[in-house]
mmCIF file of C-alpha atoms in Angstrom:
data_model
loop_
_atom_site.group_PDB
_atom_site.id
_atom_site.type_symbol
_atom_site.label_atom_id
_atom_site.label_comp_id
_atom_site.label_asym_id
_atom_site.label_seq_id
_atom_site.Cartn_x
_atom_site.Cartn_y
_atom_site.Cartn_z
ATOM 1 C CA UNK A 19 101.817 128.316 101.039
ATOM 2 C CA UNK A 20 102.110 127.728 104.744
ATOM 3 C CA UNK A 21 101.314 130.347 107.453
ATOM 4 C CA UNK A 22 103.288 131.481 110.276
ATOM 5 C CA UNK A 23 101.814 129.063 112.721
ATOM 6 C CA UNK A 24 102.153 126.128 109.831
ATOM 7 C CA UNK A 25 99.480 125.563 108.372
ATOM 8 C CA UNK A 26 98.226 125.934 104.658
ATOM 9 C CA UNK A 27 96.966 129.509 103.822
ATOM 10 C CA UNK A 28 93.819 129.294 101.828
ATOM 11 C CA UNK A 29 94.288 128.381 98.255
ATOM 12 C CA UNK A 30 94.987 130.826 95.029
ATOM 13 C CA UNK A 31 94.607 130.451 91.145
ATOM 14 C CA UNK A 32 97.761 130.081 89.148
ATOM 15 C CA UNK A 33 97.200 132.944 87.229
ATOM 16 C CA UNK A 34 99.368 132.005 83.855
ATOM 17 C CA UNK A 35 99.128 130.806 80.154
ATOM 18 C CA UNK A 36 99.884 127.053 81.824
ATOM 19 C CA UNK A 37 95.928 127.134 83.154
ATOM 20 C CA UNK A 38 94.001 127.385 80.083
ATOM 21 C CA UNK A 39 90.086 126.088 79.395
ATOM 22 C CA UNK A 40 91.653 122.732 78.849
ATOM 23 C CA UNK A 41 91.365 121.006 81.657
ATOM 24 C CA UNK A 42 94.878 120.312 84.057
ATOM 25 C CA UNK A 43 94.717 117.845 86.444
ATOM 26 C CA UNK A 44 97.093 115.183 88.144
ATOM 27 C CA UNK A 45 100.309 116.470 89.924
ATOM 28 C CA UNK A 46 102.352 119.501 88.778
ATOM 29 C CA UNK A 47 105.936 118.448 89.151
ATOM 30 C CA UNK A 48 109.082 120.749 88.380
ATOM 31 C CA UNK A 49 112.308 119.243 86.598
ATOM 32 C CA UNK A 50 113.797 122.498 87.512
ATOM 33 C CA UNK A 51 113.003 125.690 88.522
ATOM 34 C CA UNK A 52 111.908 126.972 85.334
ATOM 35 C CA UNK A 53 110.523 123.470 84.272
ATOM 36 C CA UNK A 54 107.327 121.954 85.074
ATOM 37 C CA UNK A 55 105.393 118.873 84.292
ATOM 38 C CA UNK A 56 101.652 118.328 84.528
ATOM 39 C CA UNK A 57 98.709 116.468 82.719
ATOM 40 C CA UNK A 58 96.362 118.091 80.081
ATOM 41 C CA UNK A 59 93.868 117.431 77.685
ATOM 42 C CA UNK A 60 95.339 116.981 74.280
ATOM 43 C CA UNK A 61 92.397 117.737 71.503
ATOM 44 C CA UNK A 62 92.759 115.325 68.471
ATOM 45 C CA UNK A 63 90.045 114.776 65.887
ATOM 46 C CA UNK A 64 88.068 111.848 67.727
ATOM 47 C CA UNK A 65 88.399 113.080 71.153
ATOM 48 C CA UNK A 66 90.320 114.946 73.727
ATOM 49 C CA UNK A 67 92.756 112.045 75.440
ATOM 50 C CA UNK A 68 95.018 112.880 78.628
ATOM 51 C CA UNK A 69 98.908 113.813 77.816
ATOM 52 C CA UNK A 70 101.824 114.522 79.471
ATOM 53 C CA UNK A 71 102.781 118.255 78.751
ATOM 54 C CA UNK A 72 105.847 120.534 80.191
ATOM 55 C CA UNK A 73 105.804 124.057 80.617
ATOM 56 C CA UNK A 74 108.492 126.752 80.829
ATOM 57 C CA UNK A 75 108.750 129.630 83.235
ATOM 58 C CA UNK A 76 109.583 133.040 81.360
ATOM 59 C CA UNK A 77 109.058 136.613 82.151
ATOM 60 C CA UNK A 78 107.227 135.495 85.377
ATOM 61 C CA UNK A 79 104.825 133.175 84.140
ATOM 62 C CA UNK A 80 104.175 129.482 83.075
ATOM 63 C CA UNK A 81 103.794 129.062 79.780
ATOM 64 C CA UNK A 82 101.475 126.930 77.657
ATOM 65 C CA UNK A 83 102.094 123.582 77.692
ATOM 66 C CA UNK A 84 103.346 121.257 75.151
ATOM 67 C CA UNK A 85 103.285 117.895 75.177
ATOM 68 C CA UNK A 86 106.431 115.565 75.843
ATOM 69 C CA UNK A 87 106.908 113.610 72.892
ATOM 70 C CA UNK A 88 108.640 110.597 74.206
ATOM 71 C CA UNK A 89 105.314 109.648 76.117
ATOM 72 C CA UNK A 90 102.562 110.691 73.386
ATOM 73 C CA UNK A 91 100.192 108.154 72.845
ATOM 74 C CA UNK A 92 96.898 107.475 71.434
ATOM 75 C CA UNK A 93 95.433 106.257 74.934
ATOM 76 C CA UNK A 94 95.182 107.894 78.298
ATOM 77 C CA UNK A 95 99.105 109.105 80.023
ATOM 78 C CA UNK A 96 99.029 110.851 82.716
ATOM 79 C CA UNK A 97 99.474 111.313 86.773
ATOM 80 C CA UNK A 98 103.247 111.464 86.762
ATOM 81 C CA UNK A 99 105.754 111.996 89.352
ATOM 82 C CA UNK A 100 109.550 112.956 88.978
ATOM 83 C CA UNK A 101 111.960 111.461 91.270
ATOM 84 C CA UNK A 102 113.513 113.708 93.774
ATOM 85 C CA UNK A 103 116.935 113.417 91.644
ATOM 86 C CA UNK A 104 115.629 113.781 88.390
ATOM 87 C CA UNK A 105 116.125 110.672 86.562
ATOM 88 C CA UNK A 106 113.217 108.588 87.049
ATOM 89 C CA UNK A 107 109.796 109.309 85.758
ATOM 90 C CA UNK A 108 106.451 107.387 86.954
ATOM 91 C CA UNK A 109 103.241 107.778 85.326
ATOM 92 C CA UNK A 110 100.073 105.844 84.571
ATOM 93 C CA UNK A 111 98.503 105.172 80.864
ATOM 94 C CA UNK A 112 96.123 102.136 79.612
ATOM 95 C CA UNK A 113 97.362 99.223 79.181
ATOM 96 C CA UNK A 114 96.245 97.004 76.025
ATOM 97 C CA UNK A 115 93.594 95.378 78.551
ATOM 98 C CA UNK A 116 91.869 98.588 79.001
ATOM 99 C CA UNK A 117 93.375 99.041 82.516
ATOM 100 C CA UNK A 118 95.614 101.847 84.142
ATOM 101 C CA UNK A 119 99.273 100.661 84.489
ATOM 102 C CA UNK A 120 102.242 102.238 86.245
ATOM 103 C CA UNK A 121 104.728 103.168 83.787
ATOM 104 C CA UNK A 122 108.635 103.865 84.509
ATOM 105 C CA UNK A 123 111.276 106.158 82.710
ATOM 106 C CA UNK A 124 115.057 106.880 82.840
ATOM 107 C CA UNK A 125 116.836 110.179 81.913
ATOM 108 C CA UNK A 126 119.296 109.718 79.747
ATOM 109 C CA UNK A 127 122.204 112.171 79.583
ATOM 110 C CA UNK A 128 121.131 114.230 76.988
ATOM 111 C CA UNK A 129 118.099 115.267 79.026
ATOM 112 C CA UNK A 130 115.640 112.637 77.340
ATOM 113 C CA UNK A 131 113.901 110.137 78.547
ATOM 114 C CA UNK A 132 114.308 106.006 77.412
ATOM 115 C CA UNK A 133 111.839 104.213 76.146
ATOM 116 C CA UNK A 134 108.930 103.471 79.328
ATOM 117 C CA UNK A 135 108.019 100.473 80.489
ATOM 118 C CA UNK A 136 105.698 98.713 82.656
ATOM 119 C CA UNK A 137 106.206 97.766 86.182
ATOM 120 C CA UNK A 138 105.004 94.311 86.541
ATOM 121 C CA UNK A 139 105.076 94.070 90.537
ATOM 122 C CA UNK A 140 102.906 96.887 90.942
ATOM 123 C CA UNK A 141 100.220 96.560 88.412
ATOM 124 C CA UNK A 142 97.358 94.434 88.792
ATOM 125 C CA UNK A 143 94.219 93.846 87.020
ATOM 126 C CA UNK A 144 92.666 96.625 88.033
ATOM 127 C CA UNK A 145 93.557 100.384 87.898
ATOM 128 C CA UNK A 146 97.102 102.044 89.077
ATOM 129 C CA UNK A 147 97.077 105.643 89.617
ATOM 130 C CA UNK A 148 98.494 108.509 90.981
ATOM 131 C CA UNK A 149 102.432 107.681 91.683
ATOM 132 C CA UNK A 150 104.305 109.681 94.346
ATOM 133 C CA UNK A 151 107.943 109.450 94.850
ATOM 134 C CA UNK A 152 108.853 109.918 98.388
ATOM 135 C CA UNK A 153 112.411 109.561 97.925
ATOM 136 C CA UNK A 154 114.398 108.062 95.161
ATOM 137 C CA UNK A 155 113.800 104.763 96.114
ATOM 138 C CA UNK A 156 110.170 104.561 98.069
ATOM 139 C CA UNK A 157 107.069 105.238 96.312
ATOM 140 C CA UNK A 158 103.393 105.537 96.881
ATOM 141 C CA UNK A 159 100.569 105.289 94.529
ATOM 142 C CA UNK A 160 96.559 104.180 94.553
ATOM 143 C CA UNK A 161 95.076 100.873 93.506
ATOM 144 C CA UNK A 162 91.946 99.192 93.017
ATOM 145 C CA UNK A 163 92.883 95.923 92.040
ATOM 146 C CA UNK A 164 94.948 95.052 94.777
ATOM 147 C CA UNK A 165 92.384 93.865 97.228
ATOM 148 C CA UNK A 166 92.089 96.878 99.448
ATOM 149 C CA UNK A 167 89.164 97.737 101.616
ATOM 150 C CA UNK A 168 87.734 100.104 99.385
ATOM 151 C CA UNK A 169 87.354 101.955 96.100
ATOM 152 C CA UNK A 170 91.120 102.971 95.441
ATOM 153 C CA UNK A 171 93.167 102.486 98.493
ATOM 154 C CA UNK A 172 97.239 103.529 99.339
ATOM 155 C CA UNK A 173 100.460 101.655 98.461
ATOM 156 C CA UNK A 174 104.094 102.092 98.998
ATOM 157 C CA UNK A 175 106.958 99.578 97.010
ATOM 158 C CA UNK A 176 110.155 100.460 97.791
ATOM 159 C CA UNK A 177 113.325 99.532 95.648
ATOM 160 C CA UNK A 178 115.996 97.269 96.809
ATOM 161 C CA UNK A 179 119.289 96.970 95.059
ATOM 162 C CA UNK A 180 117.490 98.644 91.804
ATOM 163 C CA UNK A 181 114.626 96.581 92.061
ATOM 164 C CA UNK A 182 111.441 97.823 93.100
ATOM 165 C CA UNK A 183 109.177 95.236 95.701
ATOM 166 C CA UNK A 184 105.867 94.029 96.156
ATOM 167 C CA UNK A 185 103.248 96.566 97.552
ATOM 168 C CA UNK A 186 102.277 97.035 100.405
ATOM 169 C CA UNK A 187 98.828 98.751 101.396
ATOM 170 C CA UNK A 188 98.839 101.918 103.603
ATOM 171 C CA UNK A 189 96.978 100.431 106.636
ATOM 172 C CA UNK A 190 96.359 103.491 108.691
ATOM 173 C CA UNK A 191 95.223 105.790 105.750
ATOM 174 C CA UNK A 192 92.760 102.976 103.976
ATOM 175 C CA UNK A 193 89.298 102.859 104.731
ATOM 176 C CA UNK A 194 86.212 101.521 102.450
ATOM 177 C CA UNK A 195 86.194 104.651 101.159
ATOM 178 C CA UNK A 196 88.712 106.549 98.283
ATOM 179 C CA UNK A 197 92.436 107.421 99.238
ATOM 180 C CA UNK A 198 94.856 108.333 96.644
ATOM 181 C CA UNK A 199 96.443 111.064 95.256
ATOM 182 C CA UNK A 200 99.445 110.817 97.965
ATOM 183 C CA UNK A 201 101.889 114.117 98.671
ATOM 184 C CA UNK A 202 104.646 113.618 101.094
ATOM 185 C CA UNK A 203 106.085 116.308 103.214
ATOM 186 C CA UNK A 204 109.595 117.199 104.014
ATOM 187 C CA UNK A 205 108.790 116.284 107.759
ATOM 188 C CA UNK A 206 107.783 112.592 106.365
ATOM 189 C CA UNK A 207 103.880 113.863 106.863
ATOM 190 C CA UNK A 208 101.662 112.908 103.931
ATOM 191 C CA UNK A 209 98.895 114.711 102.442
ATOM 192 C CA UNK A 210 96.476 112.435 100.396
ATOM 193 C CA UNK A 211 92.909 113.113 98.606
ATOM 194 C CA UNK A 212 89.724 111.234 100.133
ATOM 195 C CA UNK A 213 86.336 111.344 99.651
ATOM 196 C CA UNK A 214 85.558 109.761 103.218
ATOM 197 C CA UNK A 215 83.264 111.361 105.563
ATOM 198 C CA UNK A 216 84.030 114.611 107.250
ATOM 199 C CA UNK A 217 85.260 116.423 104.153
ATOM 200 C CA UNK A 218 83.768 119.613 102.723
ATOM 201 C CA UNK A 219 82.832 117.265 99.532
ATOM 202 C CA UNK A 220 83.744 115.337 96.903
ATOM 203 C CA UNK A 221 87.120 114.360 97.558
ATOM 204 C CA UNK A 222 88.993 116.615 99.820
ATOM 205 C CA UNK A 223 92.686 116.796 100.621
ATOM 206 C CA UNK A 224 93.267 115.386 104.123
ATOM 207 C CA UNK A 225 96.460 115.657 106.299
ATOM 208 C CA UNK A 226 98.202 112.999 108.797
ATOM 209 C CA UNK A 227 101.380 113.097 110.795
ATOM 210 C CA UNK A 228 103.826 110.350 110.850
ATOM 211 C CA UNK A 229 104.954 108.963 114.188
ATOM 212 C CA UNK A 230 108.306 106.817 113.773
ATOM 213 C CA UNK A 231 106.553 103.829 116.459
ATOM 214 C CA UNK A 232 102.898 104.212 115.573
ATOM 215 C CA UNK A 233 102.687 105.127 111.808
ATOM 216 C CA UNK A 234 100.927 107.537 110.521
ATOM 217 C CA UNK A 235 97.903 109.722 113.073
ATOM 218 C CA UNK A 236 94.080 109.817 112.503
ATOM 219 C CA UNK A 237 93.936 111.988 109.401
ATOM 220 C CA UNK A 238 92.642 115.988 109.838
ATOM 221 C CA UNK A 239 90.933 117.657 106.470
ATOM 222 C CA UNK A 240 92.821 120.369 105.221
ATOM 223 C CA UNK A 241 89.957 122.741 105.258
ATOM 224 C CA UNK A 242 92.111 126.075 104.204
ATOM 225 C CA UNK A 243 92.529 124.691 100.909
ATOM 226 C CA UNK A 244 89.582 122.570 100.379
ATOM 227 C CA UNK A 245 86.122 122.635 98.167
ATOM 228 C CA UNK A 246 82.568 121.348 97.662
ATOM 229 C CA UNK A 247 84.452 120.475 94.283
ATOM 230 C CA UNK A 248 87.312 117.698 94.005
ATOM 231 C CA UNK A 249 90.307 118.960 95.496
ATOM 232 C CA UNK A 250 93.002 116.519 94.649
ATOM 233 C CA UNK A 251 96.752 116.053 93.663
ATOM 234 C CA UNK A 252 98.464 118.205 95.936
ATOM 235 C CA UNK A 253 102.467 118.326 95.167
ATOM 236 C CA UNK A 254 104.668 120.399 98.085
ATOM 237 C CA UNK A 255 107.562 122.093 96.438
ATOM 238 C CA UNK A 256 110.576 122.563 98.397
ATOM 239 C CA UNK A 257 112.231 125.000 96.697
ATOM 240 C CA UNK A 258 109.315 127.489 97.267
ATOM 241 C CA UNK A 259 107.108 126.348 99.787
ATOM 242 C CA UNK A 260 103.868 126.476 98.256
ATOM 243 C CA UNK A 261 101.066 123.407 98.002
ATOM 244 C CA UNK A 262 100.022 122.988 94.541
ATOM 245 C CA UNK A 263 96.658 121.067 93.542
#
């Protein structure tokens, strides 16, 4: 979580049945306070293949996961994100081209979700990964098919009259580098992984300020919380105040 002066205290394990020796990766979100979602390895008898699992807080700890049902698949799911009221869910799986497509969700009023499909305007031939809602209505995710000036490189699409827009690329973030992995803050900042120069290695979380004439600032690396590993999918959560990655 953040320090008294702001800024991110160095990072801890999540010390609970939710981290096991699977591997967990791709953005813990929380459909309530005793609800989480989050990406795991599911073993199967040809190989393990990325799910989308939810875990339940009791007796003050995550749980193990278990996978939600209405998005099992025998192909990669994973890197969701929850909209901030709830009823949307964006994630990415592969697509019968062998690509990585953005996916959407509704909840329907009995707390499941409707049958996914694929958003057309933001997928491209190449991969789509990481989704980030901002808000109910703006989000941000990473492509490499999109024409960008590097590996992966930032978009935003935001919705008009319940109809998400073209892309548009992240100008101030990009670079011929990797950026994805996008975490907005309550101030509007965004956190984002990269594995630009500067970084402590691999890719790194990096930090940049948003200034309503100018966009967003030169981006800082967020050396309190990062590694000579991959430090990526940060997710802020409001209701506590703590960075998870």
């Amino acid at each position: 979580n953040k320090n008294a002066d702001g800024f991110f205290q160095e990072g801890k394990y999540l010390e609970a049945p939710i981290n096991t020796i699977h591997e967990n990766i791709s953005y813990i979100n929380f459909m309530s306070e005793d609800k989480a979602y989050f990406s795991s390895f599911l073993s199967t008898k040809s190989q393990p293949r990325l799910q989308l699992f939810y875990s339940n807080y009791k007796k003050k700890a995550w749980s193990e996961g278990f996978p939600i049902m209405e998005f099992a698949r025998d192909k990669f799911v994973g890197h969701s994100s929850l909209s901030p009221d709830k009823n949307q869910i964006i994630f990415t799986t592969q697509s019968e081209d062998g690509d990585l497509d953005l996916m959407v969700s509704y909840r329907l009023e009995d707390g499941t979700w409707r049958e996914s499909t694929a958003i057309e305007i933001m997928n491209s031939i190449g991969d789509e990964i990481t989704p980030h809602f901002a808000s109910d209505d703006t989000l941000y995710f990473a492509s490499n098919g999109q024409g960008g000036p590097g590996g992966y490189d930032v978009y935003f699409s935001v919705k008009s009259e319940g109809i998400w827009q073209r892309p548009s690329p992240l100008y101030e973030l990009n670079t011929e580098y990797d950026e994805s992995d996008v975490c907005t803050l309550p101030s509007g900042d965004i956190l984002f992984a990269s594995n630009r120069p500067g970084g402590k290695g691999g890719l790194d979380i990096w930090y940049s300020l948003i200034d309503p004439k100018f966009g967003f600032s030169e981006p800082i690396n967020v050396k309190e919380v990062n590694t000579t590993d991959d430090d990526i999918t940060p997710f802020y959560d409001l209701n506590s105040d703590f960075l998870f990655f």
